[in-house]
mmCIF file of C-alpha atoms and ligand atoms in Angstrom:
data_model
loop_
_atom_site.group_PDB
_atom_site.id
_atom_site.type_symbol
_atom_site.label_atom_id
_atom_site.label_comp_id
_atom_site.label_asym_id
_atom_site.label_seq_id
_atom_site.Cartn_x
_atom_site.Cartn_y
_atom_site.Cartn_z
ATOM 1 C CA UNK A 1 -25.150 2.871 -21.229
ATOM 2 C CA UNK A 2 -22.503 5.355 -20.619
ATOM 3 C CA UNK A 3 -20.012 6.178 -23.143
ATOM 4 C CA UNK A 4 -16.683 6.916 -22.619
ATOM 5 C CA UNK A 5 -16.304 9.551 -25.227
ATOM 6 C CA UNK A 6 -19.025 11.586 -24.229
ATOM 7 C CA UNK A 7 -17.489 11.242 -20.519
ATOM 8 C CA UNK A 8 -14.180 12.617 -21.908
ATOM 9 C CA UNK A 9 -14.710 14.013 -24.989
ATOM 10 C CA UNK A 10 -13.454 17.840 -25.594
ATOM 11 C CA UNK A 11 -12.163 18.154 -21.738
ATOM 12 C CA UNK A 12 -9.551 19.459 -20.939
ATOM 13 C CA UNK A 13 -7.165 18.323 -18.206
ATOM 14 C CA UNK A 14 -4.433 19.638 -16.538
ATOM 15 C CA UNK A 15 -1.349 17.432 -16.887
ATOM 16 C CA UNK A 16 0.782 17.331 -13.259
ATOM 17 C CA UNK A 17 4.038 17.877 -15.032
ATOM 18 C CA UNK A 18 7.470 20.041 -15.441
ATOM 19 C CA UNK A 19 9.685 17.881 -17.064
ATOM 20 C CA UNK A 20 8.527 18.158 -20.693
ATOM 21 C CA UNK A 21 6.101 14.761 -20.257
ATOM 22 C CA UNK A 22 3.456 16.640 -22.365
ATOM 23 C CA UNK A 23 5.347 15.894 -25.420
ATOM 24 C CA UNK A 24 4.630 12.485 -25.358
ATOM 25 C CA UNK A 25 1.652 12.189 -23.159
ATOM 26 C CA UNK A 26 -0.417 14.842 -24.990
ATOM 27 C CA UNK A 27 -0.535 13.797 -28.499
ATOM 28 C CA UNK A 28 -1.518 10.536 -27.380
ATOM 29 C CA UNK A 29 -4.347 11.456 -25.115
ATOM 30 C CA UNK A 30 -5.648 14.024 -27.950
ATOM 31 C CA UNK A 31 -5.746 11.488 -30.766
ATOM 32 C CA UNK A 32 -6.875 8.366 -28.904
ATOM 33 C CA UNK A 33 -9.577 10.126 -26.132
ATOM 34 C CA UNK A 34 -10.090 13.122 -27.855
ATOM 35 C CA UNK A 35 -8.562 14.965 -24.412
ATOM 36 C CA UNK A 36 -7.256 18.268 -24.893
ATOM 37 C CA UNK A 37 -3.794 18.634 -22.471
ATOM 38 C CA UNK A 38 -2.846 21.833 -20.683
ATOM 39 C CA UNK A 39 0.049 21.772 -18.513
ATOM 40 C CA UNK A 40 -0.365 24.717 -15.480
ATOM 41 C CA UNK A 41 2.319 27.084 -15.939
ATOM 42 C CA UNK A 42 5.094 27.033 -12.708
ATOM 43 C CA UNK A 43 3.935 23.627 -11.423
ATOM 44 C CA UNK A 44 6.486 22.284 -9.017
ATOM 45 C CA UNK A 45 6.268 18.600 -9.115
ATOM 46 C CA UNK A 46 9.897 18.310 -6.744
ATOM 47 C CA UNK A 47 7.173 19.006 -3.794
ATOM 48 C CA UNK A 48 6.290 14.905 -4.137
ATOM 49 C CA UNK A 49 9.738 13.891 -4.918
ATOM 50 C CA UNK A 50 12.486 13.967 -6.740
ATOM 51 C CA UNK A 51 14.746 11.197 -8.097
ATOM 52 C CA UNK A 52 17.985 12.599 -6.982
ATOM 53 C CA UNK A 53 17.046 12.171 -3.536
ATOM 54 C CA UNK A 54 16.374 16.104 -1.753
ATOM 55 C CA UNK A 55 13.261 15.044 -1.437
ATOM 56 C CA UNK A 56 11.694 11.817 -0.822
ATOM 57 C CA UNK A 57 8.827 10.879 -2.476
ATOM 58 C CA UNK A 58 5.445 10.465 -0.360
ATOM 59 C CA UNK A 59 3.926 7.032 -0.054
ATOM 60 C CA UNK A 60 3.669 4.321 -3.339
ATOM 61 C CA UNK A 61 3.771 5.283 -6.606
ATOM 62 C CA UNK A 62 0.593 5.357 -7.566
ATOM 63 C CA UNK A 63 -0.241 7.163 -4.511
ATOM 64 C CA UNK A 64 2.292 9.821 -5.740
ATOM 65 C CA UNK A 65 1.107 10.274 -8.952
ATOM 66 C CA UNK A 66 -2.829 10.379 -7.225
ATOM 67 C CA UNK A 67 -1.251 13.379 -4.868
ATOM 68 C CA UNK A 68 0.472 15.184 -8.386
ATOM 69 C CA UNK A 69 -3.019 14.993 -10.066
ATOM 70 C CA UNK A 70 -5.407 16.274 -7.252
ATOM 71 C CA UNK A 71 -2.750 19.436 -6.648
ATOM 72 C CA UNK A 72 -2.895 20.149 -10.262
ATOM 73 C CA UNK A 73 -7.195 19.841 -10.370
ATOM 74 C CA UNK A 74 -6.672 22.243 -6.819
ATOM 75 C CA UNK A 75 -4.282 25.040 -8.231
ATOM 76 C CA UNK A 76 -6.585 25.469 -11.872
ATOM 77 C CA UNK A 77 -9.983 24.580 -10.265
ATOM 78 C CA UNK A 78 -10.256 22.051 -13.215
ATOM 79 C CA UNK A 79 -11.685 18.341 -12.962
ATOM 80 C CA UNK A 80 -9.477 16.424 -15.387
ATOM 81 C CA UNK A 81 -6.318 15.735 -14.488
ATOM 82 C CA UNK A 82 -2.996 13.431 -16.090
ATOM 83 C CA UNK A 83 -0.494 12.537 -13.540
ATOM 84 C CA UNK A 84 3.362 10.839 -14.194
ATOM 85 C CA UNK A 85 5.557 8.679 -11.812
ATOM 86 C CA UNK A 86 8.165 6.713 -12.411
ATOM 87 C CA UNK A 87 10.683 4.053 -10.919
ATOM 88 C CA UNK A 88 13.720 2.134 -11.114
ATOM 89 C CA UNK A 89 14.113 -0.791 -9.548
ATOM 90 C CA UNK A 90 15.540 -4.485 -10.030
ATOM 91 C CA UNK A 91 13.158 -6.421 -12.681
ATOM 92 C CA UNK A 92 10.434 -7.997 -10.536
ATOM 93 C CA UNK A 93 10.925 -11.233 -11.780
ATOM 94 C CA UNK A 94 14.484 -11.355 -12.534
ATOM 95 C CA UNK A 95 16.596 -9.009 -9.767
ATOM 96 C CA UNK A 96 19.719 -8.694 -11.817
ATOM 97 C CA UNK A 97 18.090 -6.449 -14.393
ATOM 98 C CA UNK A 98 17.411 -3.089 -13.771
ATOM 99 C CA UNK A 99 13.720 -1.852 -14.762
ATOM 100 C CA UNK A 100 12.040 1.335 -15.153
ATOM 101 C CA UNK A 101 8.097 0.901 -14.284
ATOM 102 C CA UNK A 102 6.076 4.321 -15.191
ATOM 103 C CA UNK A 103 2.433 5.100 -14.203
ATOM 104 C CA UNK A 104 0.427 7.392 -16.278
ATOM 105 C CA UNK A 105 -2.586 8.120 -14.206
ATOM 106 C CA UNK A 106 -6.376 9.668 -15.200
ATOM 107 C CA UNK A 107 -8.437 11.604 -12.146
ATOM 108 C CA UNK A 108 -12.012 12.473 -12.752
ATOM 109 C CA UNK A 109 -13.547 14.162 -10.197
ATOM 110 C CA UNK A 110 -16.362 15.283 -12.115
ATOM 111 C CA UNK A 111 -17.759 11.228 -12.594
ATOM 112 C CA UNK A 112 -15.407 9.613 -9.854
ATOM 113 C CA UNK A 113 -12.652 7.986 -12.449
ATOM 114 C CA UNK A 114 -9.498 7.156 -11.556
ATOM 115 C CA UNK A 115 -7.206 4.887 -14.021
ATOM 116 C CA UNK A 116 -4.187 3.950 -14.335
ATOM 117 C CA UNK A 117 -1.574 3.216 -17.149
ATOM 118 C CA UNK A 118 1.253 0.931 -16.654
ATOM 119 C CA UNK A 119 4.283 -0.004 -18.509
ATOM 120 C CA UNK A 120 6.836 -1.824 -17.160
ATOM 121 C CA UNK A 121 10.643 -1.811 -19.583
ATOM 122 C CA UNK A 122 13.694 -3.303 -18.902
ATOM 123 C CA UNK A 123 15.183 -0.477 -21.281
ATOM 124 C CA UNK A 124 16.938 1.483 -19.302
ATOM 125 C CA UNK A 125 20.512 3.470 -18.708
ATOM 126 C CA UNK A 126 19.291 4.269 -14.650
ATOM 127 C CA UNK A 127 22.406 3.818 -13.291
ATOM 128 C CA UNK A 128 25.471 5.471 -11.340
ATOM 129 C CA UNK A 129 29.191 5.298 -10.313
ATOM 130 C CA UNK A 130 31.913 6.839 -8.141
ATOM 131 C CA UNK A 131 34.657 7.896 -10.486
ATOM 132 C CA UNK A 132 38.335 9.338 -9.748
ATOM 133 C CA UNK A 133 38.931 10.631 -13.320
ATOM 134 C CA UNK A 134 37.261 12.806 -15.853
ATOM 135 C CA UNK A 135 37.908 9.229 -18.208
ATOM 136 C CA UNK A 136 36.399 7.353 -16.231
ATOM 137 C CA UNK A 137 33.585 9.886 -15.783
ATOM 138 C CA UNK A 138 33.394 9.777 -19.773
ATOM 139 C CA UNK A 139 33.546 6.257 -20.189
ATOM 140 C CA UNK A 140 30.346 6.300 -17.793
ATOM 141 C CA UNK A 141 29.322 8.845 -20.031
ATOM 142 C CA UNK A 142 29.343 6.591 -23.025
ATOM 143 C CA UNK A 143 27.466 4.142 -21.782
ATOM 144 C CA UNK A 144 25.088 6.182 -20.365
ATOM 145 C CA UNK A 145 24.115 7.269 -23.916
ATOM 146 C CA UNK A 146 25.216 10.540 -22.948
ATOM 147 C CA UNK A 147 24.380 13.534 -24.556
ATOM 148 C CA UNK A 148 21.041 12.697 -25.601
ATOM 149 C CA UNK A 149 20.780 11.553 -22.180
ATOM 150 C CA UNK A 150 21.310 13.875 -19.460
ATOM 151 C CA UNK A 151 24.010 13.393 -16.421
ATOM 152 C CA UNK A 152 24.542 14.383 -12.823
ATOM 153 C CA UNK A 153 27.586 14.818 -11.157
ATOM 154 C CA UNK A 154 27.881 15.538 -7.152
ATOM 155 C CA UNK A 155 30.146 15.185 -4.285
ATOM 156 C CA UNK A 156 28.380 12.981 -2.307
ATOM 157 C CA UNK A 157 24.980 10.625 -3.436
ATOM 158 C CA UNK A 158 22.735 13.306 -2.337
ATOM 159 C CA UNK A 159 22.387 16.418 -3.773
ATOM 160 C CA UNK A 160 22.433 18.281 -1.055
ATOM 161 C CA UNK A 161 26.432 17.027 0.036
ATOM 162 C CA UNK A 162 28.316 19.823 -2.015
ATOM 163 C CA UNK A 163 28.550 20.409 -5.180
ATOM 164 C CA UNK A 164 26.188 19.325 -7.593
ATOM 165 C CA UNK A 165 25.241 19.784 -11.319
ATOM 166 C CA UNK A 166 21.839 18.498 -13.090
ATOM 167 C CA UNK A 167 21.085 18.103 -16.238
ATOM 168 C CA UNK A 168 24.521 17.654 -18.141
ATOM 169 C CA UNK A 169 23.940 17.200 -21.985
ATOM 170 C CA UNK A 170 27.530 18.697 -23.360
ATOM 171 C CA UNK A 171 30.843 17.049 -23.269
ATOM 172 C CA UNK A 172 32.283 21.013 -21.847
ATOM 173 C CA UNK A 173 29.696 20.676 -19.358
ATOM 174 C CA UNK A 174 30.507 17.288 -17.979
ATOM 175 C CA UNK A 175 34.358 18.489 -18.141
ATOM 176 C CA UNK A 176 33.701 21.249 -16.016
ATOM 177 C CA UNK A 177 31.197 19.941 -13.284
ATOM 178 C CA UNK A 178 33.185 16.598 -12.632
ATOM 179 C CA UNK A 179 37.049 18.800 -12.476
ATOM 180 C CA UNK A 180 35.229 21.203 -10.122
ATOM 181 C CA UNK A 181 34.273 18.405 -7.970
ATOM 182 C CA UNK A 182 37.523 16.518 -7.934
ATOM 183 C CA UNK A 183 38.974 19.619 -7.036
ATOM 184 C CA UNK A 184 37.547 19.334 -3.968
ATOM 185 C CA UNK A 185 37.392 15.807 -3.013
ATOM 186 C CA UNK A 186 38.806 12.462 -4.332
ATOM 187 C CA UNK A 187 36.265 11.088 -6.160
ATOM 188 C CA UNK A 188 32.527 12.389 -7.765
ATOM 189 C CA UNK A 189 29.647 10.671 -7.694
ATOM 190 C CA UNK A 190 28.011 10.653 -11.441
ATOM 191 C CA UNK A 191 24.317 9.039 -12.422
ATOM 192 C CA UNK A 192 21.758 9.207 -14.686
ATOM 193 C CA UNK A 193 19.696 11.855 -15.007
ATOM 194 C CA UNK A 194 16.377 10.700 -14.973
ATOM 195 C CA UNK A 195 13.778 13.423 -15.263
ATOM 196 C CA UNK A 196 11.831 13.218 -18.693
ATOM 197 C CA UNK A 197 13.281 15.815 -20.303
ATOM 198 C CA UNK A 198 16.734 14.221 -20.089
ATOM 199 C CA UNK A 199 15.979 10.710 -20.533
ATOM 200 C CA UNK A 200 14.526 9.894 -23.913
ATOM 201 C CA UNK A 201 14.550 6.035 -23.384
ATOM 202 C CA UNK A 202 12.114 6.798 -20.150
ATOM 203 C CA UNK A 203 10.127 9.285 -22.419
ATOM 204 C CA UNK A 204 9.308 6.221 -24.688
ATOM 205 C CA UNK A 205 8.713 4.271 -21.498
ATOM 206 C CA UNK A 206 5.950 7.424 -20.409
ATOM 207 C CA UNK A 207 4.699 6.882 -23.799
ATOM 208 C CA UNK A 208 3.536 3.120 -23.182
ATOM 209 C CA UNK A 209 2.315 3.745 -20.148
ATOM 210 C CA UNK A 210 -0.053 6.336 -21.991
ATOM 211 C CA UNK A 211 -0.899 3.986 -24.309
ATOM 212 C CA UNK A 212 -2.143 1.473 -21.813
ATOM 213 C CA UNK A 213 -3.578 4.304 -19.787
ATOM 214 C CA UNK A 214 -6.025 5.445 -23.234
ATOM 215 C CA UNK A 215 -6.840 1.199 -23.924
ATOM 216 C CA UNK A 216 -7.463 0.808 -20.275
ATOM 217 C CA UNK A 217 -9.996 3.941 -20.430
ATOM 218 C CA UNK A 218 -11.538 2.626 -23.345
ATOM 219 C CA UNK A 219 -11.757 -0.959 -22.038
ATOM 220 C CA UNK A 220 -15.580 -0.783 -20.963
ATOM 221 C CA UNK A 221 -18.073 -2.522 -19.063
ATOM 222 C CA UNK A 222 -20.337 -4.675 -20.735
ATOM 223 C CA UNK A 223 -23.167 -4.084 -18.540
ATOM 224 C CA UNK A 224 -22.915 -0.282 -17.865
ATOM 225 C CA UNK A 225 -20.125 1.188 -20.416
ATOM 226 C CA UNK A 226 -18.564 2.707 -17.551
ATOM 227 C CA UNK A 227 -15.072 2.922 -18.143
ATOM 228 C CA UNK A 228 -12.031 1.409 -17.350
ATOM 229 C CA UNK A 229 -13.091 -2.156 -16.766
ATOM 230 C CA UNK A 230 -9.964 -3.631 -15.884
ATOM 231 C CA UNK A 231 -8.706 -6.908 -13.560
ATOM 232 C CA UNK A 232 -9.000 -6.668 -10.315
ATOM 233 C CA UNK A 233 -8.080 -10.214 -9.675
ATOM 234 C CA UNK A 234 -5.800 -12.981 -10.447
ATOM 235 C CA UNK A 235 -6.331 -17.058 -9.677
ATOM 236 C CA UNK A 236 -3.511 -19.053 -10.022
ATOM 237 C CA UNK A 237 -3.298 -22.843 -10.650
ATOM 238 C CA UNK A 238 -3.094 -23.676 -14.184
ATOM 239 C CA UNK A 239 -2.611 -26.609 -14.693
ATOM 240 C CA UNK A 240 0.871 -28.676 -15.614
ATOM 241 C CA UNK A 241 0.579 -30.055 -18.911
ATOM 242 C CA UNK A 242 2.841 -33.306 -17.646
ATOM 243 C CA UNK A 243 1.253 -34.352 -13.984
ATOM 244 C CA UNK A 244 -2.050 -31.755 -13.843
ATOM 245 C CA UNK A 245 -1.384 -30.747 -10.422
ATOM 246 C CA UNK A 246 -2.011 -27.110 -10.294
ATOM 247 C CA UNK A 247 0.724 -24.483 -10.598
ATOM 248 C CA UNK A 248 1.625 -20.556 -9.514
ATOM 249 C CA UNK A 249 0.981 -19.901 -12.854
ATOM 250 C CA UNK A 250 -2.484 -17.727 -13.860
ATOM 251 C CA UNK A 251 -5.557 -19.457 -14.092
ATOM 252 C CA UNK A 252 -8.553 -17.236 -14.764
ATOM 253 C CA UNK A 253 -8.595 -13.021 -14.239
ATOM 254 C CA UNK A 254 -11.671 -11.435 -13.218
ATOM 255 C CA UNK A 255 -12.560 -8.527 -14.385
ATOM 256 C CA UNK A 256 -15.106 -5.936 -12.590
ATOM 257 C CA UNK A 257 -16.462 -2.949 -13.262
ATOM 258 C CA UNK A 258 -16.069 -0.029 -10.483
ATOM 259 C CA UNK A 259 -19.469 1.807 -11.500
ATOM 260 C CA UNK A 260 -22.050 -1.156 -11.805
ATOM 261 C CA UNK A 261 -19.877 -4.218 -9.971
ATOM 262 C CA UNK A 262 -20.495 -6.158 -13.150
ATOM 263 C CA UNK A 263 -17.868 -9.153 -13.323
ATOM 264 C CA UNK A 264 -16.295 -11.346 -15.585
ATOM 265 C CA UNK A 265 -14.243 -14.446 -15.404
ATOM 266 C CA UNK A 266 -11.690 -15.054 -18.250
ATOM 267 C CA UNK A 267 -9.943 -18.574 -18.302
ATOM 268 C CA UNK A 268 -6.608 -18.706 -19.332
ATOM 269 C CA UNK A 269 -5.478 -15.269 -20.014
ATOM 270 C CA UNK A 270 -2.416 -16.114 -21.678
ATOM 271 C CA UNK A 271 -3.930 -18.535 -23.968
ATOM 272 C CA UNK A 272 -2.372 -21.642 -22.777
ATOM 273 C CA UNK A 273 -4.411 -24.029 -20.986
ATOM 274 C CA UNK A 274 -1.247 -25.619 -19.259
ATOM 275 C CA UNK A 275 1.741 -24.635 -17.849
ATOM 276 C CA UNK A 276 5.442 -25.808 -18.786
ATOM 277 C CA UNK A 277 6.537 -28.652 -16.134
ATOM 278 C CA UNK A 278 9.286 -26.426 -15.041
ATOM 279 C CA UNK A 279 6.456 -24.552 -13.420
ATOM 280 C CA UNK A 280 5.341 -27.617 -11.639
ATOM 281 C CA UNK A 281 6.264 -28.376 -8.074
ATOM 282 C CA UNK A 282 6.325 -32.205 -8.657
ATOM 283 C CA UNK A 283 7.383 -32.076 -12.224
ATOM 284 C CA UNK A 284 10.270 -29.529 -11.533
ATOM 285 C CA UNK A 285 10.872 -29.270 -7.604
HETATM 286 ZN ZN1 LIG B 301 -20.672 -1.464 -15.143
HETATM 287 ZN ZN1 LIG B 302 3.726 -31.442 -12.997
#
């Protein structure tokens, strides 16, 4: 039986960051794992992306956080590495929310380990508007939760149309970058700034995602102890409690283990062994 402590036990890894994650994710990986977290000085994550658009970001997100971690094991010749990415989309299942979905993700090149930590939040202030007026840029402002959270104010939606400041946290500051713009040009475009650092609803976001990342490591196989034993697979049709026909709803997950292929089936992972009629096709067309 492996054990996941001795696997990861007084390593060290090299956390793929700039923006100040380590502050959360550190602590968390040091008390729960026992993981020791260096971040490598001057390491430019804007080379995979950046949220205000200079540079895209390359493939999914978990590919981008994947990419993040294996340039931070290649620059400190380490085998440990913590990777961040986040996102900020419409909720999934309800499009008129917006949602912030981070990945915290482990590479171990030493045993062959990759996890990943997930946490998806509908807390969020990701957002942006075109304003004419310094008011209106401060009424933004305000419900930003601006200055703990940090602003951005441009000419254009990209960064690279004009002027453009980052990381706003004073009221002088906002003053100053949004009359500069509108000095130029009839409106400025102000947003969120969303980097870690600025954004201390998405650090607390980062922090779940770490959470899950540390349970997820910890979750092992039964047969091996390899691991991050995890579900690789969901079957829907559980059953409507009015007419029994089956539903879209989750049935059984199945659980496998990457090392040894050991599976498991678990029935009803949400502990109800029906679902609501308004689930059902018939019951609720
Ligand atoms: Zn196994
Ligand atoms: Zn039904």
């Amino acid at each position: 039986m492996y054990q996941s402590d001795e696997l990861f036990e007084k390593r060290t890894a090299v956390l793929a960051t700039m923006h100040g994650k380590e502050q959360v994710i550190a602590p968390i990986l040091e008390k729960e794992l026992g993981i020791r977290v260096v971040v490598p000085p001057d390491f430019d994550t804007d080379r995979f992306g950046t949220f205000t658009g200079e540079i895209e970001r390359a493939g999914t997100q978990i590919e981008a956080a994947r990419l993040k971690a294996q340039w931070a094991l290649e620059l400190t010749d380490q085998s440990l590495a913590i990777a961040s990415e986040g996102s900020f989309q419409p909720h999934p299942s309800c499009p008129f929310i917006a949602s912030n979905l981070e990945i915290v993700l482990l590479l171990d090149t030493r045993h062959g380990i990759e996890i990943a930590g997930t946490a998806l939040s509908i807390e969020t202030n990701h957002s942006h508007q075109i304003v004419r007026s310094l008011e209106e840029a401060q009424e933004f402002a305000r419900q930003a939760g601006f200055p703990k959270h940090g602003l951005i104010v441009s000419a254009g939606q990209r960064n690279n149309q004009g002027l453009s400041c980052k990381g706003i946290v004073s009221k002088v500051a906002l003053s100053k970058a949004v009359q500069d713009v509108l000095a130029q040009s009839p409106t400025a475009f102000i947003r969120t700034d969303m980097r870690a650092m600025y954004n201390p609803t998405r650090m607390k976001v980062i922090a779940k995602a770490t959470h899950d990342l540390a349970t997820k490591v910890r979750s092992c196989c039964p047969h091996c102890g390899w691991p991050g034993f995890d579900i690789t697979r969901r079957q829907i049709g559980l059953p409507c409690a009015l007419c029994l026909a089956p539903t879209e709803m989750v049935l059984a997950v199945v659980y496998e283990c990457k090392k040894c292929s050991y599976r498991t089936e678990q029935k009803y992972p949400d502990g109800e062994e029906f679902a609501d009629p308004g689930r059902c096709m018939f019951c609720n067309p």
